[in-house]
Amino acid sequence: MSYSKPKFKEKYSNFINGKFVEPIGGQYFDNTSPIDNTLIAKYPRSQKEDVELALDAANAAKEAWGNTSATERATLLNKVADIIEANLEEFAVVETCDNGKPIRETLNADIPLCVDHWRYFAACIRTEEGSATELDQHTLSMNIKEPLGVVAQIIPWNFPLLMLSWKLPPALVTGNCVILKPAEQTPSTATLLMEKIADVFPPGVINIVHGFGPEAGKPLASSSRVDKVAFTGETTTGQLIMQYASKNLNPVTMELGGKSPNVFFNSVMDEDDAYLDKAIEGAVLFAFNAGEVCTCPSRMLVQEDIYDAFMARVVERTNAIIQESPYDVNTMLGAQASNDQYEKIKSYLEIGKEEGAKVLAGGEAATLDGDCANGFYIKPTILEGHNKMRVFQEEIFGPVVCVTKFKDEAEAIEIANDTLYGLGAGVWTRDAHQLYQIPRAIKAGRVWVNCYHAYPAHAPFGGYKKSGFGRENHVMMLNYYRQNKNMLISYDKNKLGFF
Amino acid sequence: MNRVEITEAATKIVNQLKEQHGDLIFHQSGGCCDGSAPMIFPKGDMYLDESDILLGEVAGVNFYMNKDQFEYWKHTHLTVDVTEGRGASFSLEIPLGLRFLIHSRLLTKEEDEIMNGIKS
């Protein structure tokens, strides 16, 4: 079965104060599909004054929204979940068109996960309670959670609606108003969502402003009229946003890059069974979402005594990946999200080869036929080398894995931790000792044990080291969007006696 | 010799951005979505200190990289180029529908010796 490019309007608007509004300066940019490099639609090229409009709306709405009940906010989040679920196929096709990822991923992963994240945070707020402690007979310490006010959120293009669904629900459900800037490569599903839920929230509670980083992102992140900035993206922009936030003494959360190790111990090959089959798939998950994932398992570490046998199976499975039109439900690997991504990946393949990495699979761009001939495709690639090579240390953000051998547990841990990043990691073993001790020794916020690339709500996700801080997808995230009001109450009628 | 150079096409864009924004700097970014790319900012916008290494100057613009990252990059020669594309960072060329990118090659043994004092 195959889908086709959905119909779009000629141009779209920002969503500010509950309405679709054109950019004040009247400028738009062309958004294209990486599947075939054709135009999708025009989106607002917003400037500082558009951001200011959204800030006006959010600041005007924050008091009333902050005073709504948890019940009311949770009900609205559940409504959004129901709306996404009822239109799942439409969201999936638009997402595939805008990002280039295969339709089977958007239908079965991206969009269903979005639905679940909205529901999860609705449930969180209904089940949590504050705290009250009797410090002594007459003194009560009571903690009340209050919203921060207005939150700026800047999200990337690799999982457009899912990143929005990681960010918006915890901010909204805690009583904040939000201004969210989608990535300019992928503005479509955020806009589609606003069309579907335009009347769900009071005006000003959710505002979506499109545009470019230096023109719209920077005024948003540096505004003294926001109370917090949440960012997912790359390290330099992360550093800049923290710098801007520091001027306002604003809190930030950062989900930045990774270069995640996926470690295979020799016991995975003790039997040729379902578990081994799962482990091989786990190794090939580097090609999931065309490798455009912060946690892409882009460094594969394989114990030396199984290296040849295991890699033969991994190469075979990699070469069996179907790379056809992303609209085809059988396609496993789609397009890279943009031309510059495609160029960057090709440039890394060259430096990898020059540094002496051996190409075990792929190693070059892929050319597709028909409508996809002008799209941006890279063959799933396995490079064999050592951990000091640049391809082992830099995030390529493509379907490229770099594989190396290790001798024992100590060397596996040493290589796994020899990176600037600490977002994700995978450990594969049948040994009960290893499956606890190795994950504990790896410096990363998420270690998948005998699995990879699962992102369920209810399991906290976030980085160590240069991968940032903050823990999303979990009730922990609520406190990143709240103040703690401590009320210290005296029930003693007698004075202190000092004065 | 220089660790970092720039193509003619990229020089043109840098000059165009200078007219618009004044003095500029390049900073090579780390990983994730829009990362592993040279980003250009107004001079003074990004806080730089001893954790940033100055690799050289291209088109009259200083090129910096974080010290940790430089450890892995120091054996490579870099060329700043430009391509059509759409990034989501704060880099100033993005509204032009362009993106700077880096082409790398390994330093020769002689170059490595001069640059990094590595005797082979």
Short mmCIF file of N, CA and C in Angstrom, two decimals, chain A residues 190-275:
data_model
loop_
_atom_site.label_atom_id
_atom_site.label_comp_id
_atom_site.label_asym_id
_atom_site.label_seq_id
_atom_site.Cartn_x
_atom_site.Cartn_y
_atom_site.Cartn_z
N ALA A 190 2.73 21.02 13.17
CA ALA A 190 2.37 21.95 14.25
C ALA A 190 1.20 22.81 13.79
N THR A 191 1.24 23.23 12.53
CA THR A 191 0.17 24.07 11.98
C THR A 191 -1.13 23.27 11.84
N LEU A 192 -0.99 22.04 11.35
CA LEU A 192 -2.17 21.17 11.22
C LEU A 192 -2.83 20.96 12.59
N LEU A 193 -1.99 20.76 13.61
CA LEU A 193 -2.54 20.55 14.95
C LEU A 193 -3.31 21.79 15.40
N MET A 194 -2.76 22.98 15.14
CA MET A 194 -3.46 24.20 15.57
C MET A 194 -4.78 24.35 14.84
N GLU A 195 -4.83 23.93 13.56
CA GLU A 195 -6.10 23.97 12.83
C GLU A 195 -7.14 23.08 13.51
N LYS A 196 -6.67 21.92 13.99
CA LYS A 196 -7.62 20.97 14.58
C LYS A 196 -8.01 21.34 16.01
N ILE A 197 -7.13 22.03 16.73
CA ILE A 197 -7.43 22.30 18.15
C ILE A 197 -7.58 23.79 18.44
N ALA A 198 -7.85 24.58 17.38
CA ALA A 198 -7.89 26.04 17.52
C ALA A 198 -8.77 26.51 18.69
N ASP A 199 -9.87 25.81 18.90
CA ASP A 199 -10.82 26.26 19.93
C ASP A 199 -10.69 25.54 21.27
N VAL A 200 -9.75 24.63 21.36
CA VAL A 200 -9.67 23.81 22.58
C VAL A 200 -9.19 24.62 23.79
N PHE A 201 -8.13 25.41 23.61
CA PHE A 201 -7.57 26.18 24.74
C PHE A 201 -8.01 27.63 24.65
N PRO A 202 -8.05 28.33 25.78
CA PRO A 202 -8.35 29.76 25.73
C PRO A 202 -7.30 30.49 24.89
N PRO A 203 -7.67 31.60 24.22
CA PRO A 203 -6.72 32.35 23.39
C PRO A 203 -5.46 32.73 24.18
N GLY A 204 -4.30 32.60 23.55
CA GLY A 204 -3.04 33.02 24.18
C GLY A 204 -2.33 31.92 24.94
N VAL A 205 -3.02 30.81 25.18
CA VAL A 205 -2.39 29.74 25.96
C VAL A 205 -1.33 29.01 25.11
N ILE A 206 -1.68 28.70 23.86
CA ILE A 206 -0.68 28.14 22.94
C ILE A 206 -0.50 29.13 21.80
N ASN A 207 0.74 29.48 21.51
CA ASN A 207 1.05 30.34 20.38
C ASN A 207 2.16 29.69 19.57
N ILE A 208 1.97 29.62 18.25
CA ILE A 208 2.98 29.02 17.38
C ILE A 208 3.50 30.09 16.44
N VAL A 209 4.80 30.34 16.51
CA VAL A 209 5.41 31.35 15.65
C VAL A 209 6.45 30.66 14.76
N HIS A 210 6.28 30.78 13.46
CA HIS A 210 7.21 30.19 12.51
C HIS A 210 8.30 31.19 12.14
N GLY A 211 9.40 30.66 11.65
CA GLY A 211 10.44 31.56 11.17
C GLY A 211 11.82 31.00 11.39
N PHE A 212 12.80 31.83 11.12
CA PHE A 212 14.20 31.40 11.18
C PHE A 212 14.82 31.70 12.55
N GLY A 213 15.83 30.92 12.89
CA GLY A 213 16.51 31.06 14.18
C GLY A 213 16.96 32.48 14.49
N PRO A 214 17.78 33.08 13.62
CA PRO A 214 18.30 34.40 13.96
C PRO A 214 17.23 35.49 13.99
N GLU A 215 16.10 35.29 13.28
CA GLU A 215 15.08 36.34 13.17
C GLU A 215 13.94 36.17 14.17
N ALA A 216 13.52 34.92 14.41
CA ALA A 216 12.39 34.68 15.32
C ALA A 216 12.84 33.94 16.58
N GLY A 217 13.76 32.99 16.43
CA GLY A 217 14.20 32.18 17.57
C GLY A 217 14.95 33.00 18.60
N LYS A 218 15.85 33.84 18.11
CA LYS A 218 16.67 34.62 19.04
C LYS A 218 15.84 35.61 19.86
N PRO A 219 14.96 36.43 19.23
CA PRO A 219 14.15 37.34 20.07
C PRO A 219 13.27 36.60 21.07
N LEU A 220 12.83 35.40 20.70
CA LEU A 220 12.01 34.61 21.63
C LEU A 220 12.85 34.13 22.81
N ALA A 221 14.01 33.55 22.50
CA ALA A 221 14.85 32.97 23.57
C ALA A 221 15.43 34.05 24.47
N SER A 222 15.62 35.26 23.94
CA SER A 222 16.30 36.29 24.75
C SER A 222 15.31 37.26 25.39
N SER A 223 14.02 37.07 25.17
CA SER A 223 13.03 38.02 25.69
C SER A 223 12.98 38.01 27.22
N SER A 224 12.85 39.22 27.78
CA SER A 224 12.70 39.30 29.23
C SER A 224 11.25 39.01 29.63
N ARG A 225 10.39 38.80 28.62
CA ARG A 225 8.98 38.50 28.91
C ARG A 225 8.67 37.00 28.89
N VAL A 226 9.72 36.17 28.82
CA VAL A 226 9.48 34.74 29.05
C VAL A 226 10.12 34.36 30.39
N ASP A 227 9.59 33.30 30.98
CA ASP A 227 10.04 32.88 32.31
C ASP A 227 10.87 31.61 32.26
N LYS A 228 10.95 30.99 31.08
CA LYS A 228 11.73 29.78 30.93
C LYS A 228 11.91 29.48 29.45
N VAL A 229 13.04 28.87 29.13
CA VAL A 229 13.27 28.46 27.74
C VAL A 229 13.59 26.97 27.73
N ALA A 230 12.88 26.23 26.88
CA ALA A 230 13.16 24.80 26.71
C ALA A 230 13.61 24.60 25.27
N PHE A 231 14.71 23.89 25.11
CA PHE A 231 15.31 23.77 23.78
C PHE A 231 15.74 22.34 23.52
N THR A 232 15.48 21.87 22.31
CA THR A 232 16.08 20.64 21.82
C THR A 232 16.80 21.00 20.52
N GLY A 233 18.07 20.65 20.45
CA GLY A 233 18.83 21.01 19.26
C GLY A 233 20.30 20.72 19.45
N GLU A 234 21.13 21.56 18.87
CA GLU A 234 22.57 21.25 18.93
C GLU A 234 23.30 22.15 19.92
N THR A 235 24.54 21.79 20.23
CA THR A 235 25.23 22.36 21.38
C THR A 235 25.50 23.86 21.30
N THR A 236 25.93 24.35 20.13
CA THR A 236 26.27 25.77 20.05
C THR A 236 25.02 26.63 20.27
N THR A 237 23.92 26.26 19.65
CA THR A 237 22.68 27.02 19.85
C THR A 237 22.24 26.89 21.31
N GLY A 238 22.43 25.70 21.87
CA GLY A 238 22.11 25.49 23.28
C GLY A 238 22.88 26.44 24.17
N GLN A 239 24.17 26.56 23.88
CA GLN A 239 25.02 27.46 24.66
C GLN A 239 24.54 28.91 24.52
N LEU A 240 24.19 29.31 23.29
CA LEU A 240 23.70 30.68 23.06
C LEU A 240 22.41 30.93 23.83
N ILE A 241 21.51 29.97 23.80
CA ILE A 241 20.22 30.15 24.48
C ILE A 241 20.42 30.27 25.99
N MET A 242 21.34 29.46 26.53
CA MET A 242 21.63 29.57 27.97
C MET A 242 22.19 30.94 28.30
N GLN A 243 23.02 31.41 27.38
CA GLN A 243 23.62 32.73 27.57
C GLN A 243 22.54 33.82 27.60
N TYR A 244 21.62 33.77 26.63
CA TYR A 244 20.53 34.76 26.59
C TYR A 244 19.68 34.64 27.87
N ALA A 245 19.40 33.40 28.26
CA ALA A 245 18.55 33.18 29.44
C ALA A 245 19.23 33.70 30.70
N SER A 246 20.56 33.63 30.71
CA SER A 246 21.27 34.07 31.91
C SER A 246 21.07 35.57 32.16
N LYS A 247 20.86 36.33 31.08
CA LYS A 247 20.61 37.78 31.23
C LYS A 247 19.32 38.02 32.02
N ASN A 248 18.36 37.12 31.83
CA ASN A 248 17.07 37.26 32.52
C ASN A 248 16.99 36.37 33.76
N LEU A 249 18.10 35.71 34.07
CA LEU A 249 18.13 34.70 35.15
C LEU A 249 16.99 33.71 35.00
N ASN A 250 16.76 33.31 33.77
CA ASN A 250 15.68 32.36 33.49
C ASN A 250 16.19 30.93 33.52
N PRO A 251 15.37 30.02 34.02
CA PRO A 251 15.77 28.61 33.94
C PRO A 251 15.65 28.09 32.50
N VAL A 252 16.43 27.08 32.19
CA VAL A 252 16.39 26.47 30.85
C VAL A 252 16.43 24.95 31.01
N THR A 253 15.89 24.26 30.01
CA THR A 253 16.20 22.83 29.89
C THR A 253 16.73 22.61 28.48
N MET A 254 17.69 21.69 28.37
CA MET A 254 18.41 21.50 27.12
C MET A 254 18.48 20.02 26.80
N GLU A 255 18.03 19.67 25.61
CA GLU A 255 18.26 18.30 25.15
C GLU A 255 19.10 18.45 23.89
N LEU A 256 20.37 18.08 24.01
CA LEU A 256 21.33 18.38 22.94
C LEU A 256 21.79 17.11 22.24
N GLY A 257 23.00 17.12 21.75
CA GLY A 257 23.44 16.03 20.87
C GLY A 257 23.81 14.74 21.57
N GLY A 258 24.23 13.77 20.79
CA GLY A 258 24.68 12.50 21.32
C GLY A 258 25.58 11.78 20.33
N LYS A 259 26.26 10.79 20.83
CA LYS A 259 27.03 9.90 19.95
C LYS A 259 27.00 8.56 20.67
N SER A 260 25.81 7.96 20.61
CA SER A 260 25.48 6.90 21.55
C SER A 260 26.13 5.56 21.21
N PRO A 261 26.75 4.93 22.20
CA PRO A 261 27.34 3.62 22.00
C PRO A 261 26.27 2.53 22.11
N ASN A 262 26.39 1.52 21.29
CA ASN A 262 25.49 0.36 21.36
C ASN A 262 26.42 -0.85 21.50
N VAL A 263 26.42 -1.45 22.70
CA VAL A 263 27.48 -2.40 23.07
C VAL A 263 26.96 -3.84 23.04
N PHE A 264 27.64 -4.70 22.29
CA PHE A 264 27.22 -6.09 22.14
C PHE A 264 28.26 -7.03 22.74
N PHE A 265 27.88 -7.70 23.85
CA PHE A 265 28.79 -8.65 24.49
C PHE A 265 28.66 -10.03 23.82
N ASN A 266 29.70 -10.85 24.01
CA ASN A 266 29.75 -12.11 23.25
C ASN A 266 28.59 -13.07 23.52
N SER A 267 27.96 -12.94 24.71
CA SER A 267 26.87 -13.87 25.01
C SER A 267 25.67 -13.72 24.08
N VAL A 268 25.58 -12.59 23.34
CA VAL A 268 24.42 -12.46 22.44
C VAL A 268 24.42 -13.58 21.41
N MET A 269 25.62 -14.13 21.11
CA MET A 269 25.68 -15.19 20.10
C MET A 269 25.74 -16.60 20.68
N ASP A 270 25.42 -16.73 21.97
CA ASP A 270 25.42 -18.07 22.58
C ASP A 270 24.42 -19.01 21.91
N GLU A 271 23.33 -18.45 21.46
CA GLU A 271 22.30 -19.25 20.79
C GLU A 271 21.88 -18.50 19.53
N ASP A 272 21.44 -19.24 18.54
CA ASP A 272 20.85 -18.59 17.36
C ASP A 272 19.33 -18.65 17.54
N ASP A 273 18.81 -17.68 18.28
CA ASP A 273 17.40 -17.72 18.69
C ASP A 273 16.73 -16.36 18.48
N ALA A 274 15.53 -16.23 19.01
CA ALA A 274 14.79 -14.97 18.86
C ALA A 274 15.57 -13.80 19.46
N TYR A 275 16.27 -14.05 20.58
CA TYR A 275 17.02 -12.97 21.21
C TYR A 275 18.15 -12.46 20.31
#
